[in-house]
CSV table of C-alpha atoms in Angstrom, one decimal:
chain,number,residue,atom,x,y,z
V,102,MET,CA,28.7,28.1,-22.1
V,103,GLU,CA,29.7,24.6,-21.0
V,104,LYS,CA,31.4,22.7,-23.8
V,105,ILE,CA,30.3,19.1,-24.5
V,106,ASP,CA,33.4,16.8,-24.8
V,107,THR,CA,32.7,14.2,-27.5
V,108,ASN,CA,36.0,12.3,-27.0
V,109,THR,CA,36.5,9.2,-24.9
V,110,THR,CA,38.7,10.2,-22.0
V,111,SER,CA,38.8,7.0,-19.9
V,112,PRO,CA,38.9,3.3,-20.4
V,113,VAL,CA,35.3,3.1,-19.1
V,114,ASP,CA,33.3,6.0,-20.5
V,115,ASP,CA,30.4,6.9,-18.3
V,116,ARG,CA,28.5,8.1,-21.3
V,117,GLY,CA,28.4,4.7,-23.0
V,118,MET,CA,27.5,4.9,-26.6
V,119,ALA,CA,26.4,8.5,-26.2
V,120,ARG,CA,30.1,9.3,-26.7
V,121,LEU,CA,29.4,9.0,-30.4
V,122,LEU,CA,27.2,12.1,-30.4
V,123,GLY,CA,28.9,15.1,-32.0
V,124,SER,CA,29.3,17.1,-35.2
V,125,ASP,CA,28.5,14.0,-37.4
V,126,THR,CA,25.1,13.4,-35.8
V,127,TRP,CA,24.3,17.1,-35.5
V,128,THR,CA,25.0,17.6,-39.2
V,129,ARG,CA,22.7,14.7,-40.2
V,130,CYS,CA,19.9,16.6,-38.5
V,131,ALA,CA,20.3,19.8,-40.6
V,132,PRO,CA,18.2,18.8,-43.6
V,133,LEU,CA,15.5,17.3,-41.4
V,134,LEU,CA,15.2,20.6,-39.5
V,135,THR,CA,15.0,22.7,-42.6
V,136,ASP,CA,12.7,20.4,-44.7
V,137,ASP,CA,9.5,22.3,-45.8
V,138,GLY,CA,6.6,20.8,-43.9
V,139,ALA,CA,8.6,19.4,-41.0
V,140,GLN,CA,6.6,19.1,-37.8
V,141,CYS,CA,7.6,18.8,-34.1
V,142,TYR,CA,6.3,15.8,-32.3
V,143,GLU,CA,6.0,15.4,-28.5
V,144,LEU,CA,7.2,11.9,-27.5
V,145,SER,CA,6.5,12.0,-23.8
V,146,HIS,CA,3.5,11.6,-21.6
V,147,ILE,CA,2.5,14.2,-19.1
V,148,LEU,CA,4.1,13.4,-15.7
V,149,SER,CA,1.4,13.2,-13.0
V,150,ASP,CA,0.4,11.3,-9.9
V,151,THR,CA,-2.6,9.7,-11.7
V,152,MET,CA,-0.6,8.1,-14.5
V,153,PRO,CA,0.2,4.4,-14.6
V,154,SER,CA,2.7,3.5,-11.8
V,155,SER,CA,5.5,1.0,-12.1
V,156,PRO,CA,5.3,-2.1,-9.9
V,157,PHE,CA,9.0,-1.7,-9.2
V,158,ALA,CA,8.7,1.9,-7.9
V,159,GLN,CA,7.1,4.0,-5.2
V,160,GLU,CA,4.1,5.8,-6.7
V,161,LEU,CA,4.5,9.5,-7.6
V,162,LYS,CA,2.6,12.0,-5.5
V,163,VAL,CA,2.4,15.7,-6.3
V,164,ALA,CA,1.3,17.9,-3.4
V,165,ALA,CA,0.4,21.5,-4.0
V,166,SER,CA,1.5,24.1,-1.4
V,167,PRO,CA,-0.8,26.9,-0.5
V,168,THR,CA,-0.3,30.2,-2.4
V,169,THR,CA,2.0,32.4,-0.4
V,170,GLY,CA,3.0,36.0,-0.4
V,171,ILE,CA,6.1,38.0,0.4
V,172,PRO,CA,5.6,40.5,3.2
V,173,GLY,CA,6.2,44.1,2.1
V,174,THR,CA,5.6,43.2,-1.6
V,175,ARG,CA,2.8,42.7,-4.0
V,176,HIS,CA,4.0,39.2,-5.0
V,177,VAL,CA,2.2,35.9,-4.6
V,178,GLY,CA,3.6,32.6,-5.6
V,179,ASN,CA,2.9,28.9,-6.0
V,180,LYS,CA,5.0,25.7,-5.7
V,181,GLU,CA,4.6,21.9,-5.4
V,182,MET,CA,6.3,19.0,-3.8
V,183,LEU,CA,7.1,15.8,-5.8
V,184,THR,CA,7.6,12.6,-3.9
V,185,GLY,CA,8.1,9.0,-5.1
V,186,ASP,CA,10.4,7.3,-7.6
V,187,PHE,CA,10.5,10.1,-10.1
V,188,THR,CA,13.7,8.9,-11.9
V,189,GLN,CA,12.1,5.6,-13.2
V,190,GLN,CA,8.5,6.4,-13.9
V,191,GLY,CA,6.6,8.1,-16.7
V,192,THR,CA,8.6,8.8,-19.9
V,193,HIS,CA,12.1,8.4,-18.6
V,194,LEU,CA,15.7,7.6,-19.6
V,195,ASP,CA,17.7,4.8,-17.9
V,196,ALA,CA,21.3,5.7,-17.1
V,197,LEU,CA,23.9,2.9,-17.3
V,198,GLY,CA,24.1,2.7,-13.5
V,199,HIS,CA,20.4,1.5,-13.4
V,200,PHE,CA,21.4,-2.1,-13.9
V,201,GLY,CA,24.3,-4.4,-12.7
V,202,VAL,CA,24.7,-8.1,-12.7
V,203,LEU,CA,25.7,-10.9,-10.3
V,204,PRO,CA,27.9,-13.8,-11.3
V,205,GLU,CA,25.3,-16.3,-10.0
V,206,MET,CA,21.5,-16.3,-9.4
V,207,TRP,CA,20.4,-14.9,-6.0
V,208,ALA,CA,17.7,-17.0,-4.4
V,209,GLY,CA,16.5,-14.1,-2.2
V,210,LEU,CA,16.8,-16.0,1.0
V,211,GLU,CA,20.3,-14.9,1.9
V,212,PRO,CA,21.8,-11.3,2.0
V,213,LEU,CA,22.3,-9.8,-1.5
V,214,PRO,CA,25.9,-10.4,-2.4
V,215,LEU,CA,26.5,-6.8,-3.7
V,216,ALA,CA,30.3,-7.1,-3.4
V,217,ASN,CA,30.2,-9.4,-6.4
V,218,ALA,CA,28.0,-7.2,-8.6
V,219,THR,CA,29.5,-5.6,-11.8
V,220,TYR,CA,28.3,-2.9,-14.1
V,221,HIS,CA,29.0,-1.4,-17.5
V,222,GLY,CA,32.7,-1.7,-18.4
V,223,GLY,CA,33.3,-4.2,-15.6
V,224,LEU,CA,33.1,-1.6,-12.9
V,225,THR,CA,32.4,-3.1,-9.5
V,226,GLN,CA,29.7,-2.3,-7.0
V,227,ALA,CA,32.3,-0.5,-4.9
V,228,GLU,CA,33.3,1.6,-7.9
V,229,VAL,CA,29.7,2.5,-8.9
V,230,LYS,CA,27.8,2.6,-5.6
V,231,PRO,CA,30.2,2.1,-2.7
V,232,ALA,CA,27.3,2.4,-0.1
V,233,PRO,CA,24.0,0.7,-1.0
V,234,GLU,CA,22.0,3.6,0.5
V,235,LYS,CA,24.0,6.3,-1.3
V,236,ARG,CA,23.8,7.7,-4.8
V,237,LEU,CA,25.9,6.5,-7.7
V,238,VAL,CA,29.5,7.8,-8.0
V,239,ARG,CA,29.9,6.4,-11.6
V,240,LEU,CA,27.5,5.8,-14.5
V,241,GLY,CA,24.9,8.3,-13.2
V,242,VAL,CA,22.5,10.1,-15.5
V,243,GLU,CA,24.4,13.4,-15.1
V,244,ASN,CA,27.0,11.9,-17.4
V,245,VAL,CA,24.5,11.6,-20.3
V,246,PRO,CA,25.1,14.4,-22.7
V,247,PRO,CA,22.4,16.2,-24.6
V,248,ILE,CA,21.2,13.8,-27.2
V,249,PHE,CA,20.8,15.5,-30.5
V,250,THR,CA,20.8,13.1,-33.4
V,251,THR,CA,18.8,11.3,-36.1
V,252,ALA,CA,16.1,8.9,-35.0
V,253,ILE,CA,14.8,5.9,-36.9
V,254,LEU,CA,11.2,4.9,-36.1
V,255,LEU,CA,10.4,1.2,-36.6
V,256,ASP,CA,6.6,0.5,-36.7
V,257,ALA,CA,6.3,-3.0,-35.3
V,258,GLU,CA,2.5,-2.6,-34.8
V,259,ARG,CA,2.0,-1.8,-38.5
V,260,GLU,CA,4.2,-4.7,-39.7
V,261,PHE,CA,3.4,-7.5,-37.2
V,262,GLY,CA,0.2,-6.4,-35.5
V,263,ALA,CA,-1.9,-5.4,-38.5
V,264,GLY,CA,-2.6,-2.1,-36.9
V,265,ALA,CA,-3.3,-3.6,-33.4
V,266,PRO,CA,-0.9,-3.5,-30.5
V,267,LEU,CA,1.5,-6.4,-30.4
V,268,SER,CA,0.6,-9.1,-27.9
V,269,ALA,CA,2.3,-9.4,-24.5
V,270,GLY,CA,5.5,-11.2,-24.6
V,271,PHE,CA,6.1,-10.5,-28.4
V,272,SER,CA,9.8,-10.4,-28.7
V,273,ILE,CA,11.2,-8.1,-31.5
V,274,ASP,CA,14.3,-9.9,-32.8
V,275,ALA,CA,17.0,-9.1,-35.3
V,276,GLU,CA,15.0,-10.5,-38.2
V,277,HIS,CA,12.0,-8.4,-37.3
V,278,ILE,CA,14.1,-5.3,-37.3
V,279,GLU,CA,15.5,-6.1,-40.8
V,280,THR,CA,12.0,-6.8,-42.0
V,281,MET,CA,10.8,-3.4,-40.8
V,282,LEU,CA,13.7,-1.6,-42.4
V,283,ARG,CA,12.9,-3.2,-45.7
V,284,ALA,CA,9.1,-2.6,-45.4
V,285,GLN,CA,9.6,1.1,-44.5
V,286,GLY,CA,12.1,1.8,-47.3
V,287,LEU,CA,15.0,2.2,-44.9
V,288,ALA,CA,17.1,-0.7,-45.9
V,289,GLN,CA,19.5,1.3,-48.1
V,290,ARG,CA,20.1,4.0,-45.5
V,291,GLY,CA,20.2,1.4,-42.7
V,292,ILE,CA,20.9,2.3,-39.1
V,293,LEU,CA,23.9,4.6,-38.7
V,294,ALA,CA,26.4,4.9,-35.9
V,295,GLY,CA,25.0,7.5,-33.4
V,296,ASP,CA,21.4,7.0,-34.4
V,297,VAL,CA,18.6,6.6,-31.9
V,298,VAL,CA,16.0,3.9,-32.6
V,299,TYR,CA,12.4,4.2,-31.6
V,300,ILE,CA,10.1,1.1,-31.8
V,301,HIS,CA,6.3,1.6,-31.9
V,302,THR,CA,4.7,-1.6,-30.5
V,303,GLY,CA,1.2,-0.1,-30.1
V,304,TRP,CA,1.3,-0.8,-26.3
V,305,GLY,CA,1.2,2.9,-25.7
V,306,LYS,CA,-2.5,2.8,-26.6
V,307,PHE,CA,-3.0,1.3,-23.2
V,308,TRP,CA,-1.5,4.2,-21.4
V,309,ALA,CA,-4.3,6.1,-19.7
V,310,ASP,CA,-4.2,9.0,-17.3
V,311,PRO,CA,-6.0,8.7,-14.9
V,312,VAL,CA,-5.1,5.0,-14.9
V,313,ALA,CA,-7.9,2.5,-14.7
V,314,GLU,CA,-8.0,0.1,-11.8
V,315,ASN,CA,-7.9,-2.9,-14.2
V,316,SER,CA,-5.1,-1.5,-16.4
V,317,ASP,CA,-2.8,-4.1,-17.9
V,318,TYR,CA,-0.3,-1.5,-19.0
V,319,TYR,CA,2.4,-2.3,-16.3
V,320,ARG,CA,1.6,-6.0,-16.0
V,321,LYS,CA,3.0,-7.2,-19.3
V,322,GLY,CA,3.8,-6.1,-22.8
V,323,PRO,CA,5.7,-6.7,-26.0
V,324,GLY,CA,9.3,-5.4,-26.3
V,325,LEU,CA,12.8,-5.6,-27.7
V,326,GLY,CA,14.2,-9.1,-27.6
V,327,PHE,CA,17.7,-10.1,-26.8
V,328,SER,CA,18.8,-10.7,-30.4
V,329,GLY,CA,17.1,-7.4,-31.4
V,330,ALA,CA,19.2,-5.6,-28.8
V,331,GLU,CA,22.3,-7.3,-30.0
V,332,TYR,CA,21.5,-6.3,-33.6
V,333,LEU,CA,21.0,-2.6,-32.7
V,334,ALA,CA,24.2,-2.5,-30.6
V,335,SER,CA,26.1,-3.9,-33.5
V,336,LYS,CA,25.0,-0.8,-35.5
V,337,ASN,CA,26.4,1.4,-32.7
V,338,VAL,CA,23.1,3.1,-31.7
V,339,VAL,CA,23.1,5.5,-28.8
V,340,LEU,CA,19.7,4.8,-27.4
V,341,VAL,CA,16.6,2.6,-27.9
V,342,GLY,CA,13.2,3.9,-26.9
V,343,LEU,CA,9.8,2.1,-26.9
V,344,ASP,CA,6.2,2.8,-26.1
V,345,ASN,CA,6.2,0.1,-23.5
V,346,PRO,CA,7.0,0.0,-19.7
V,347,PHE,CA,9.9,-2.3,-19.6
V,348,THR,CA,11.9,-2.1,-22.9
V,349,ASP,CA,12.0,-5.9,-22.5
V,350,PRO,CA,9.1,-8.1,-23.6
V,351,VAL,CA,7.1,-9.4,-20.6
V,352,ASN,CA,4.7,-12.3,-20.6
V,353,GLY,CA,1.4,-12.1,-18.8
V,354,GLY,CA,1.8,-13.5,-15.3
V,355,GLN,CA,5.6,-13.2,-15.5
V,356,LEU,CA,5.9,-10.4,-12.9
V,357,SER,CA,3.9,-12.4,-10.3
V,358,GLY,CA,5.9,-15.6,-11.0
V,359,LEU,CA,3.1,-17.4,-12.8
V,360,ALA,CA,4.8,-17.4,-16.2
V,361,SER,CA,8.3,-17.7,-17.5
V,362,PRO,CA,10.1,-14.9,-19.4
V,363,PRO,CA,10.1,-15.0,-23.2
V,364,ALA,CA,12.2,-17.9,-24.5
V,365,ASP,CA,15.0,-15.7,-25.9
V,366,MET,CA,16.0,-14.4,-22.5
V,367,PRO,CA,19.2,-15.8,-21.0
V,368,ALA,CA,18.9,-18.0,-17.9
V,369,GLY,CA,18.7,-15.9,-14.7
V,370,LEU,CA,18.2,-12.7,-16.7
V,371,PRO,CA,14.4,-12.3,-17.3
V,372,PHE,CA,15.1,-8.6,-18.2
V,373,GLY,CA,17.9,-9.6,-20.6
V,374,THR,CA,17.5,-6.6,-22.8
V,375,HIS,CA,18.0,-4.3,-19.9
V,376,HIS,CA,21.1,-6.3,-18.9
V,377,PHE,CA,22.5,-6.3,-22.4
V,378,ASN,CA,21.9,-2.6,-23.2
V,379,LEU,CA,23.0,-1.1,-19.9
V,380,VAL,CA,25.7,-3.6,-18.7
V,381,LYS,CA,27.2,-5.0,-21.9
V,382,ALA,CA,26.7,-2.5,-24.7
V,383,GLY,CA,26.4,0.9,-23.1
V,384,VAL,CA,23.2,1.6,-25.0
V,385,LEU,CA,20.8,4.0,-23.2
V,386,GLN,CA,17.1,3.3,-22.9
V,387,MET,CA,13.8,5.2,-22.8
V,388,GLN,CA,10.5,3.8,-21.7
V,389,ASN,CA,6.9,4.9,-21.8
V,390,MET,CA,7.3,6.8,-25.0
V,391,ARG,CA,4.5,8.5,-26.9
V,392,LEU,CA,5.0,7.3,-30.5
V,393,LEU,CA,1.5,7.0,-31.9
V,394,GLU,CA,1.5,10.3,-33.8
V,395,LEU,CA,5.0,9.8,-35.2
V,396,ALA,CA,3.9,6.3,-36.5
V,397,GLN,CA,0.6,7.6,-37.8
V,398,ASP,CA,2.4,10.2,-39.9
V,399,ARG,CA,5.0,7.7,-41.0
V,400,VAL,CA,7.9,9.9,-39.9
V,401,TRP,CA,10.5,7.1,-40.3
V,402,ILE,CA,13.5,9.5,-40.0
V,403,SER,CA,13.6,12.5,-37.8
V,404,CYS,CA,15.9,14.8,-35.8
V,405,THR,CA,15.4,13.9,-32.1
V,406,VAL,CA,16.3,15.9,-29.0
V,407,ILE,CA,16.5,14.2,-25.6
V,408,LEU,CA,17.5,16.2,-22.5
V,409,PRO,CA,17.6,14.2,-19.3
V,410,LEU,CA,17.9,16.2,-16.1
V,411,ARG,CA,21.4,16.4,-14.7
V,412,LEU,CA,20.5,14.6,-11.5
V,413,GLU,CA,23.8,13.9,-9.7
V,414,GLY,CA,24.3,10.2,-8.9
V,415,CYS,CA,20.8,9.1,-10.1
V,416,SER,CA,20.0,6.0,-12.1
V,417,GLY,CA,17.7,7.8,-14.6
V,418,SER,CA,15.7,10.9,-15.3
V,419,PRO,CA,12.3,12.1,-16.5
V,420,VAL,CA,12.7,13.3,-20.1
V,421,ARG,CA,10.7,15.3,-22.6
V,422,PRO,CA,12.0,14.0,-26.0
V,423,ILE,CA,10.9,15.5,-29.2
V,424,SER,CA,11.3,14.6,-32.9
V,425,ILE,CA,11.2,17.0,-35.8
V,426,GLY,CA,10.5,15.4,-39.2
V,427,LYS,CA,8.2,15.6,-42.2
V,428,PRO,CA,5.1,13.4,-42.4
V,429,SER,CA,5.1,10.9,-45.3
V,430,ARG,CA,3.1,11.9,-48.4
V,431,GLN,CA,1.8,8.3,-48.5
V,432,LEU,CA,-0.6,8.3,-45.5
V,433,ALA,CA,-3.0,5.7,-46.8
V,434,ASP,CA,-2.5,2.1,-45.8
V,435,ASP,CA,-0.4,0.0,-48.2
């Protein structure tokens, strides 16, 4: 059995904040797993070629091969071929190498100055991805250990949307997070080092498979604002996951250049939460989560298990996260 090393072994740890996972986080899960009445919740959508498709990725296609046989045997078998950007669509995890940053804004008219790009820990483009057309040599998803820890669910839809999905561009800031912790009775426990934080915005209600032609799911959405990301990083969380497509809040029209990013995003960084989490803080991210059932049952604290595929040199991975926790006895609205 391969042993998971939970100690930092280099000045720049390719695991980011996932290095905090270990016996402390595993032990916190024990009472949640053995609690009478605990349930297991699926937190991912089914991966298919009819699901919503990211505007930043090549659409997924699944081609079924004909049923074949093996001569001289009684066996028949089936297989499929998956094409498209499978690491950054559906319910997926962003590795730290997914995002880097340039020292100045790029106008898009001249060659991309990749030599000036830096990544988590100050690693340069040459250290992370020496050839633009090759895979990552640092900060790839294969460095992410199995994530087995306690998860906090923050129900932003319930607290700020009155039961309806938050509006596009709604930016969940540090004050919003503290308000939700108090409202959900979590202020005393707080957010512990090594926790995962899930945020239910309600935007996941717009996920439909097959996707409708007029779907707004991938055009805009609420998300975790810059100060909210800073707050969670100050608590030493390992990962943040939302039921939205971008992690960041995105205004209607922003992706087509007809609207500006939310006001709390730094200049030149419209996806400032992506930038802060992956480049600055080393906090992993999950998008397109399925959090409705967890929120409906008010499972504010759970044991979560997230296992990304060990894809060498890739910027992310499809995931099938689960949470195990006990539904709240208080299921009626406050």
